[in-house]
Amino acid sequence: MPPTGIETSRMNRKKGDKGFESPRPYKLTHQVVCINNINFQRKSVVGFVELTIFPTVANLNRIKLNSKQCRIYRVRINDLEAAFIYNDPTLEVCHSESKQRNLNYFSNAYAAAVSAVDPDAGNGELCIKVPSELWKHVDELKVLKIHINFSLDQPKGGLHFVVPSVEGSMAERGAHVFSCGYQNSTRFWFPCVDSYSELCTWKLEFTVDAAMVAVSNGDLVETVYTHDMRKKTFHYTLTIPTAASNISLAIGPFEILVDPYMHEVTHFCLPQLLPLLKHTTSYLHEVFEFYEEILTCRYPYSCFKTVFIDEAYVEVAAYASMSIFSTNLLHSAMIIDETPLTRRCLAQSLAQQFFGCFISRMSWSDEWVLKGISGYIYGLWMKKTFGVNEYRHWIKEELDKIVAYELKTGGVLLHPIFGGGKEKDNPASHLHFSIKHPHTLSWEYYTMFQCKAHLVMRLIENRISMEFMLQVFNKLLSLASTASSQKFQSHMWSQMLVSTYGFLKSISNVSGKDIQPLIKQWVDQSGVVKFYGSFAFNRKRNVLELEIKQDYTSPGTQKYVGPLKVTVQELDGSFNHTLQIEENSLKHDIPCHSKSRRNKKKKIPLMNGEEVDMDLSAMDADSPLLWIRIDPDMSVLRKVEFEQADFMWQYELRYERDVVAQQESILALEKFPTPASRLALTDILEQEQCFYRVRMAACFCLAKIANSMVSTWTGPPAMKSLFTRMFCCKTCPNIVKTNNFMSFQSYFLQKTMPVAMALLRDVHNLCPKEVLTFILDLIKYNDNRKNKFSDNYYRAEMIDALANSVTPAVSVNNEVRTLDNLNPDVRLILEEITRFLNMEKLLPSYRHTITVSCLRAIRVLQKNGHVPSDSSLFKSYAEYGHFVDIRIAALEAVVDYTKVDRSYEELQWLLNMIQTDPVPYVRHKILNMLTKNPPFTKNMESPLCNEALVDQLWKLMNSGTAHDWRLRCGAVDLYFTLFGLSRPSCLPLPELGLVLNLKEKKAVLNPTIIPETGAGAQESASNAGCHAQLAGFQNPFSSSQDEEEVDMDTVHDSQAFISHHLNMLERPSTPGLSKYRPSSSRSSLMPQHSLGCDIIPPTKPPWSMELSRKGIGKEQPLEMGVHSMVAAPLSVFAKESTSSRHSEHHHHHHHEHKKKKKKHKHKHKHKHKHDSKDKDKEPFAFSSPASGRSVRSPSLSD
Amino acid sequence: MADAAAGPGGSGTRPGSKQSTNPADNYHLARRRTLQVVVSSLLTEAGFESAEKASVETLTEMLQSYISEIGRSAKSYCEHTARTQPTLSDIVVTLVEMGFNVDTLPAYAKRSQRMVITAPPVTNQPVTPKALTAGQNRPHPPHIPSHFPEFPDPHTYIKTPTYREPVSDYQVLREKAASQRRDVERALTRFMAKTGETQSLFKDDVSTFPLIAARPFTIPYLTALLPSELEIQQMEETDSSEQDEQTDTENIALHISTQNSSLSGSRNGEESIIDNPYLRPVKKPKIRRKKLTLKQVLNSLNIIFDGLAAIVAEPGYR
């Protein structure tokens, strides 16, 4: 937990102190990362780092760094051996003996564990003791160089190896490795200060096979062969101060492409993909030009690299001067659908280069600014590239997404402020995870967070104008680039960090406008607004009486007070009105401008100045109102449910030029299945000028309307004649024209219409035979020979259409599904699917879109009872080695099968895959899909819900996913979906002690008992997992500590423990003297660590197992004894925890200080034991620390 | 003796040939008889008074095969030199090849005690039955010399094509193309399914909808991303814009330069156009001492070159 010192310093900053105060007692200026050896066969990495730091306080004696799963061989400070301990409480959040299975408890423990190593709180997993010889040096605040040798063996996160198992050398096989992770995850592959706020310059060196290329941040200075000429070393320097979290690496036999337009931009892809790379990146220079122009600022780095790799963690990851993309974004010129998506990814990554990489953030609570700005300028690029329609459509889509998410889960908070101890108004109490750290966030929440951030930026733009907005960005960038060119001056470099405060200040300086209410509403507060609108026209007064109600009591909503724009289209034109939404006013009177006089034939002026003829016969004769829109510019994050007559929606759809309005009216028309709606939709479908996405939406709406009016429907099935007219031959209307996708609008329409048509149902609720024949004919006559573009997406949609046409099988007394009783229509469908799927094996389509659709269709047939439900086909397609899209589609089917058939076996199979699959994205995706389509939920009785499953999932999130933040959060999400926040109902009733524990925890959480300063302490009290970092040292930021505390449960590897124990005791400079005498001159460093990699080393010596088991055994009786004492006075406990703050064991009920003595006793015993064991087993026990390590250190033991 | 040997010889060697009606058989028998006479006379010449029938037969057989071999071999030699009629030299070469001393032949032929055998009675050459002729063989056109073989029978090369009205109806064409493609695809996939592993949607029936078994790839992204051969072909057919090609060649040049970067010491000129660190040559490992000397070597080389240039430029040179 953050010691009080830091807490206050952070609070100061919040209160308006402009400067950035580092949470660390030193300042990092430069870091060298050198990776000498990368072994693809063994998936291991060996190297060292050297950090140059300047102490900022006199008595700095311990340096905390971040490091996960790295094995540290030795640490030297200014060439002197330094002792270190390694402890990572996030490895196992709650200890295994704990019978607690409730998520509330876990989430608290997890948040505490994460903050225990959070660099933004000055913490870290690795704690290095400054050798006493340097104390004087430190007191003079002179430079320290920390040299750390480390290695990584089979990393499970942070660095991902892709090694295809084919013949040939690693380069020939296309083996590659790249860094990846969610938020600051650099600590997974080298020791560093893994914070976005600690900037320094970098020197990066990577020695790789001569056939490989190492791509990293900054400028490639030179490439030098090793002496044997078999390897080469890539030397990079990054002179722009950069946070470790923005450092990345990709090594592989990449093909190199220098951008023909910008020679300082280089693209890399895997072998054989160069032609695709050329096409894909040929557009990038335009994105560069756009951003540089609007920001009036050159791209901050001297070079830019794009690397396309396989098995990507995320599609786009932006790092300083380089971006890592999924290789699946590459496409050839024949592919239509992927092109805009890939370009969007490129643009997104480039926006993040400016805001996110070059400009970093001060703390996690400032993240929204960066995500907001990068998302916002990306939106501007969208507007310029794809047009205003696409932009507005996208904004609407994003708005709908965030609204839906917030209403579902209860709110996304952009700028969480964590005041000391005010847990009462914990901003995220509705969530099952903590939002204090990025690493505890659910992935979905984080995605929505980014979405909201850019929408809020757009709101700010609405308020202060785009010009000012861009000026603010320019100001931030120019400040940062001035700072970046400075030599190390800590106060200058902090200009490269953006904070919420600084950003807002900049806005008020530039625009002179007060946007505080806006910020308060959307940034400091979570929730969206929900409006209900209805109106009445008062003919006498010629006034529109608008009633706008709000729902601000449901979760995820908030009350809106302020201006609201309403646009009224009347006969005489379109008029904007700004209403003031206030506390109690619901009704608003809006005077109308025109009298109802539609006898005169007159053109009606629209909002955009256009004048059109309308057929006004549908209108209400008494009212001049054509349609009304609430908040047409989407300047509030809201959901609007507005009631107006069907003809008004129809007018709005036909004549309103805004695509958002058109879409809203399409949605509304679903409720009005009348011939007039049908006509309006058909007209839109036929209108070529209309935005293609609106037309696509109209297709589906038309299908729904047609189904609702099935008994009165006249003429051919909806859209059929339209499709025939647009896409079929004039002479033979049943044959579709040969494909020509030159016009993308009609291409998208051609793709969509059959899919929508397949949703049509006749009076028997079956898909009309006519429609099915029509679709089958489309497939039959599909001819792409003359087309410039690939038709793979089109064909895939045709299969989707076939799947859409499937209706539940009529089952006669539950007979088994066999071929004989197959419906003849289904037989035809199945024939097509079989052929398509088989053809894919011979002539695969781009991204295997057809296979994906076929798999989905087969699952639909299974679900509808036409084909026996079976998961084996999907399981075979889900195997590693298939293209990722296929795997995901197959896994989705298995997940669905698990749910429908309640199959325990499949669930186990999925869970097993979550743990073992080589691709992190697939693991994440399975969890995600299970969460979205859970086999059961917390309120449901299910045979799958049993104790074993609870244990399994608990283990998964507790320790099984420690190497991947995203995965762990995914596991937490799943656990929440299945069991909820409290103890799963399928577990047996907890024993007495645990019940009391729960109570106690609640009491601890109660802010009335714990004073303000107890923010950290209370976490320590309530959480078992975090105790380790409490081995705090007497640096100015940490409170006093029980020095002799050794927690046996965190000692995962006793061997390592012993070796370190010895190292601690030994002073490198005076080897013979101080052996076995704990020096307590300052504060002695007691090892309390789980060293080595983050899992238990695979070949752990048997005796060490025994040892740890014994340790546990020793504690067992103690635990028993504790149960009776849980009811100790809470106030006593609280006091104790704040004052002495001794480290807690995983027995969270160990709050009583009475225990202290007892514990000490047995701890000593342990120590003793270790020493004796040590002597027995280790012949090298007395050698120098360096040699001792080389023999016994855990890093080499296996 | 010769008579005795010769008399029943024909029927003796060919016991099965009871009827001598066949002219070809007669012909062979006559030759055989002549050979027997020859063998008998040679035996007489050698001083034998009588011989068993079997031994005469054996010798006849040997002689026949010897002569046949000479003929066969001579024919080969003659054909080897692109002739149709064997010449004397062909025979000579043949005999040499068979290990016969040719020089002794004239002397042997002129030996005193040789017996003269009467020429065998001329028998009719067997006639090969004529093939059925149809029509008149065409005479050679004037540009073909008369010694060339005659034209074969007209029915072997003359044809009379029959035409059907071509189908031009769009609908039918499309229909045909579609069903043809579908048939090909179905046949192909069925074949693939029959010859390989399959999966099935129905437990009870594995043949009606056979699915080719899913087979994981070692590098899945390649098949997924690269256009298939069919598509590439298609792309070539539909015109590709010129601009693309231009950039392609440009980039290929770049790419080559990167691949050969280790050799690209001499490419300084081009690199000054595009200065990208990834295109620069990989440096040799530094050896401290050598760095200086290399420079010195270069310097001294320069001096030498300057000197040479001066000498060449001198008017008196040559």
JSON list of N, CA, C and O in Angstrom, two decimals, chain B residues 224-252:
[
{"chain": "B", "resi": 224, "resn": "ALA", "atom": "N", "xyz": [-3.99, -17.88, -45.26]},
{"chain": "B", "resi": 224, "resn": "ALA", "atom": "CA", "xyz": [-5.13, -17.01, -45.00]},
{"chain": "B", "resi": 224, "resn": "ALA", "atom": "C", "xyz": [-4.99, -15.65, -45.68]},
{"chain": "B", "resi": 224, "resn": "ALA", "atom": "O", "xyz": [-5.98, -15.06, -46.09]},
{"chain": "B", "resi": 225, "resn": "LEU", "atom": "N", "xyz": [-3.77, -15.17, -45.79]},
{"chain": "B", "resi": 225, "resn": "LEU", "atom": "CA", "xyz": [-3.60, -13.80, -46.25]},
{"chain": "B", "resi": 225, "resn": "LEU", "atom": "C", "xyz": [-3.23, -13.71, -47.72]},
{"chain": "B", "resi": 225, "resn": "LEU", "atom": "O", "xyz": [-3.71, -12.83, -48.43]},
{"chain": "B", "resi": 226, "resn": "LEU", "atom": "N", "xyz": [-2.37, -14.60, -48.16]},
{"chain": "B", "resi": 226, "resn": "LEU", "atom": "CA", "xyz": [-1.92, -14.50, -49.54]},
{"chain": "B", "resi": 226, "resn": "LEU", "atom": "C", "xyz": [-3.05, -14.92, -50.47]},
{"chain": "B", "resi": 226, "resn": "LEU", "atom": "O", "xyz": [-3.76, -15.88, -50.20]},
{"chain": "B", "resi": 227, "resn": "PRO", "atom": "N", "xyz": [-3.22, -14.19, -51.54]},
{"chain": "B", "resi": 227, "resn": "PRO", "atom": "CA", "xyz": [-4.28, -14.57, -52.47]},
{"chain": "B", "resi": 227, "resn": "PRO", "atom": "C", "xyz": [-3.97, -15.93, -53.09]},
{"chain": "B", "resi": 227, "resn": "PRO", "atom": "O", "xyz": [-2.81, -16.27, -53.32]},
{"chain": "B", "resi": 228, "resn": "SER", "atom": "N", "xyz": [-5.00, -16.71, -53.35]},
{"chain": "B", "resi": 228, "resn": "SER", "atom": "CA", "xyz": [-4.79, -18.03, -53.92]},
{"chain": "B", "resi": 228, "resn": "SER", "atom": "C", "xyz": [-4.36, -17.89, -55.37]},
{"chain": "B", "resi": 228, "resn": "SER", "atom": "O", "xyz": [-4.48, -16.83, -55.98]},
{"chain": "B", "resi": 229, "resn": "GLU", "atom": "N", "xyz": [-3.87, -18.98, -55.92]},
{"chain": "B", "resi": 229, "resn": "GLU", "atom": "CA", "xyz": [-3.38, -18.94, -57.30]},
{"chain": "B", "resi": 229, "resn": "GLU", "atom": "C", "xyz": [-4.45, -18.46, -58.25]},
{"chain": "B", "resi": 229, "resn": "GLU", "atom": "O", "xyz": [-4.20, -17.69, -59.17]},
{"chain": "B", "resi": 230, "resn": "LEU", "atom": "N", "xyz": [-5.65, -18.94, -58.00]},
{"chain": "B", "resi": 230, "resn": "LEU", "atom": "CA", "xyz": [-6.75, -18.55, -58.87]},
{"chain": "B", "resi": 230, "resn": "LEU", "atom": "C", "xyz": [-6.93, -17.04, -58.86]},
{"chain": "B", "resi": 230, "resn": "LEU", "atom": "O", "xyz": [-7.12, -16.41, -59.89]},
{"chain": "B", "resi": 231, "resn": "GLU", "atom": "N", "xyz": [-6.83, -16.49, -57.68]},
{"chain": "B", "resi": 231, "resn": "GLU", "atom": "CA", "xyz": [-7.05, -15.05, -57.56]},
{"chain": "B", "resi": 231, "resn": "GLU", "atom": "C", "xyz": [-5.92, -14.26, -58.21]},
{"chain": "B", "resi": 231, "resn": "GLU", "atom": "O", "xyz": [-6.13, -13.22, -58.82]},
{"chain": "B", "resi": 232, "resn": "ILE", "atom": "N", "xyz": [-4.71, -14.79, -58.07]},
{"chain": "B", "resi": 232, "resn": "ILE", "atom": "CA", "xyz": [-3.57, -14.10, -58.68]},
{"chain": "B", "resi": 232, "resn": "ILE", "atom": "C", "xyz": [-3.77, -14.07, -60.19]},
{"chain": "B", "resi": 232, "resn": "ILE", "atom": "O", "xyz": [-3.60, -13.04, -60.84]},
{"chain": "B", "resi": 233, "resn": "GLN", "atom": "N", "xyz": [-4.18, -15.23, -60.69]},
{"chain": "B", "resi": 233, "resn": "GLN", "atom": "CA", "xyz": [-4.41, -15.33, -62.12]},
{"chain": "B", "resi": 233, "resn": "GLN", "atom": "C", "xyz": [-5.47, -14.32, -62.54]},
{"chain": "B", "resi": 233, "resn": "GLN", "atom": "O", "xyz": [-5.32, -13.60, -63.53]},
{"chain": "B", "resi": 234, "resn": "GLN", "atom": "N", "xyz": [-6.49, -14.27, -61.73]},
{"chain": "B", "resi": 234, "resn": "GLN", "atom": "CA", "xyz": [-7.58, -13.35, -62.02]},
{"chain": "B", "resi": 234, "resn": "GLN", "atom": "C", "xyz": [-7.09, -11.91, -62.01]},
{"chain": "B", "resi": 234, "resn": "GLN", "atom": "O", "xyz": [-7.45, -11.11, -62.85]},
{"chain": "B", "resi": 235, "resn": "MET", "atom": "N", "xyz": [-6.23, -11.66, -61.05]},
{"chain": "B", "resi": 235, "resn": "MET", "atom": "CA", "xyz": [-5.74, -10.30, -60.92]},
{"chain": "B", "resi": 235, "resn": "MET", "atom": "C", "xyz": [-4.94, -9.90, -62.15]},
{"chain": "B", "resi": 235, "resn": "MET", "atom": "O", "xyz": [-5.02, -8.78, -62.62]},
{"chain": "B", "resi": 236, "resn": "GLU", "atom": "N", "xyz": [-4.17, -10.86, -62.64]},
{"chain": "B", "resi": 236, "resn": "GLU", "atom": "CA", "xyz": [-3.38, -10.56, -63.82]},
{"chain": "B", "resi": 236, "resn": "GLU", "atom": "C", "xyz": [-4.28, -10.29, -65.01]},
{"chain": "B", "resi": 236, "resn": "GLU", "atom": "O", "xyz": [-4.00, -9.43, -65.85]},
{"chain": "B", "resi": 237, "resn": "GLU", "atom": "N", "xyz": [-5.37, -11.03, -65.05]},
{"chain": "B", "resi": 237, "resn": "GLU", "atom": "CA", "xyz": [-6.27, -10.85, -66.19]},
{"chain": "B", "resi": 237, "resn": "GLU", "atom": "C", "xyz": [-6.94, -9.49, -66.15]},
{"chain": "B", "resi": 237, "resn": "GLU", "atom": "O", "xyz": [-6.95, -8.77, -67.13]},
{"chain": "B", "resi": 238, "resn": "THR", "atom": "N", "xyz": [-7.50, -9.17, -65.00]},
{"chain": "B", "resi": 238, "resn": "THR", "atom": "CA", "xyz": [-8.05, -7.82, -64.88]},
{"chain": "B", "resi": 238, "resn": "THR", "atom": "C", "xyz": [-6.86, -6.89, -64.73]},
{"chain": "B", "resi": 238, "resn": "THR", "atom": "O", "xyz": [-5.96, -7.16, -63.94]},
{"chain": "B", "resi": 239, "resn": "ASP", "atom": "N", "xyz": [-6.90, -5.85, -65.49]},
{"chain": "B", "resi": 239, "resn": "ASP", "atom": "CA", "xyz": [-5.68, -5.03, -65.60]},
{"chain": "B", "resi": 239, "resn": "ASP", "atom": "C", "xyz": [-5.27, -4.46, -64.26]},
{"chain": "B", "resi": 239, "resn": "ASP", "atom": "O", "xyz": [-6.08, -4.02, -63.44]},
{"chain": "B", "resi": 240, "resn": "SER", "atom": "N", "xyz": [-3.99, -4.48, -64.03]},
{"chain": "B", "resi": 240, "resn": "SER", "atom": "CA", "xyz": [-3.48, -3.81, -62.84]},
{"chain": "B", "resi": 240, "resn": "SER", "atom": "C", "xyz": [-2.93, -2.46, -63.28]},
{"chain": "B", "resi": 240, "resn": "SER", "atom": "O", "xyz": [-2.35, -2.33, -64.34]},
{"chain": "B", "resi": 241, "resn": "SER", "atom": "N", "xyz": [-3.16, -1.50, -62.45]},
{"chain": "B", "resi": 241, "resn": "SER", "atom": "CA", "xyz": [-2.78, -0.15, -62.86]},
{"chain": "B", "resi": 241, "resn": "SER", "atom": "C", "xyz": [-1.28, -0.03, -62.96]},
{"chain": "B", "resi": 241, "resn": "SER", "atom": "O", "xyz": [-0.52, -0.70, -62.25]},
{"chain": "B", "resi": 242, "resn": "GLU", "atom": "N", "xyz": [-0.87, 0.85, -63.81]},
{"chain": "B", "resi": 242, "resn": "GLU", "atom": "CA", "xyz": [0.56, 0.97, -64.07]},
{"chain": "B", "resi": 242, "resn": "GLU", "atom": "C", "xyz": [1.31, 1.48, -62.86]},
{"chain": "B", "resi": 242, "resn": "GLU", "atom": "O", "xyz": [2.45, 1.12, -62.63]},
{"chain": "B", "resi": 243, "resn": "GLN", "atom": "N", "xyz": [0.62, 2.32, -62.14]},
{"chain": "B", "resi": 243, "resn": "GLN", "atom": "CA", "xyz": [1.32, 2.94, -61.02]},
{"chain": "B", "resi": 243, "resn": "GLN", "atom": "C", "xyz": [1.81, 1.89, -60.03]},
{"chain": "B", "resi": 243, "resn": "GLN", "atom": "O", "xyz": [2.91, 1.99, -59.51]},
{"chain": "B", "resi": 244, "resn": "ASP", "atom": "N", "xyz": [0.98, 0.90, -59.82]},
{"chain": "B", "resi": 244, "resn": "ASP", "atom": "CA", "xyz": [1.36, -0.16, -58.91]},
{"chain": "B", "resi": 244, "resn": "ASP", "atom": "C", "xyz": [2.65, -0.81, -59.34]},
{"chain": "B", "resi": 244, "resn": "ASP", "atom": "O", "xyz": [3.55, -1.04, -58.55]},
{"chain": "B", "resi": 245, "resn": "GLU", "atom": "N", "xyz": [2.70, -1.08, -60.63]},
{"chain": "B", "resi": 245, "resn": "GLU", "atom": "CA", "xyz": [3.88, -1.76, -61.12]},
{"chain": "B", "resi": 245, "resn": "GLU", "atom": "C", "xyz": [5.13, -0.94, -60.89]},
{"chain": "B", "resi": 245, "resn": "GLU", "atom": "O", "xyz": [6.18, -1.45, -60.54]},
{"chain": "B", "resi": 246, "resn": "GLN", "atom": "N", "xyz": [4.95, 0.36, -61.09]},
{"chain": "B", "resi": 246, "resn": "GLN", "atom": "CA", "xyz": [6.12, 1.22, -60.91]},
{"chain": "B", "resi": 246, "resn": "GLN", "atom": "C", "xyz": [6.65, 1.13, -59.49]},
{"chain": "B", "resi": 246, "resn": "GLN", "atom": "O", "xyz": [7.83, 0.89, -59.30]},
{"chain": "B", "resi": 247, "resn": "THR", "atom": "N", "xyz": [5.74, 1.30, -58.57]},
{"chain": "B", "resi": 247, "resn": "THR", "atom": "CA", "xyz": [6.22, 1.26, -57.19]},
{"chain": "B", "resi": 247, "resn": "THR", "atom": "C", "xyz": [6.79, -0.11, -56.87]},
{"chain": "B", "resi": 247, "resn": "THR", "atom": "O", "xyz": [7.74, -0.23, -56.12]},
{"chain": "B", "resi": 248, "resn": "ASP", "atom": "N", "xyz": [6.21, -1.10, -57.48]},
{"chain": "B", "resi": 248, "resn": "ASP", "atom": "CA", "xyz": [6.71, -2.44, -57.23]},
{"chain": "B", "resi": 248, "resn": "ASP", "atom": "C", "xyz": [8.18, -2.57, -57.60]},
{"chain": "B", "resi": 248, "resn": "ASP", "atom": "O", "xyz": [8.99, -3.02, -56.81]},
{"chain": "B", "resi": 249, "resn": "THR", "atom": "N", "xyz": [8.47, -2.16, -58.82]},
{"chain": "B", "resi": 249, "resn": "THR", "atom": "CA", "xyz": [9.85, -2.33, -59.25]},
{"chain": "B", "resi": 249, "resn": "THR", "atom": "C", "xyz": [10.78, -1.51, -58.36]},
{"chain": "B", "resi": 249, "resn": "THR", "atom": "O", "xyz": [11.86, -1.96, -57.98]},
{"chain": "B", "resi": 250, "resn": "GLU", "atom": "N", "xyz": [10.31, -0.34, -58.04]},
{"chain": "B", "resi": 250, "resn": "GLU", "atom": "CA", "xyz": [11.13, 0.51, -57.17]},
{"chain": "B", "resi": 250, "resn": "GLU", "atom": "C", "xyz": [11.43, -0.19, -55.86]},
{"chain": "B", "resi": 250, "resn": "GLU", "atom": "O", "xyz": [12.57, -0.23, -55.39]},
{"chain": "B", "resi": 251, "resn": "ASN", "atom": "N", "xyz": [10.38, -0.77, -55.32]},
{"chain": "B", "resi": 251, "resn": "ASN", "atom": "CA", "xyz": [10.55, -1.41, -54.02]},
{"chain": "B", "resi": 251, "resn": "ASN", "atom": "C", "xyz": [11.37, -2.67, -54.10]},
{"chain": "B", "resi": 251, "resn": "ASN", "atom": "O", "xyz": [12.10, -3.01, -53.18]},
{"chain": "B", "resi": 252, "resn": "ILE", "atom": "N", "xyz": [11.22, -3.35, -55.19]},
{"chain": "B", "resi": 252, "resn": "ILE", "atom": "CA", "xyz": [12.01, -4.57, -55.33]},
{"chain": "B", "resi": 252, "resn": "ILE", "atom": "C", "xyz": [13.49, -4.20, -55.29]},
{"chain": "B", "resi": 252, "resn": "ILE", "atom": "O", "xyz": [14.29, -4.84, -54.62]}
]
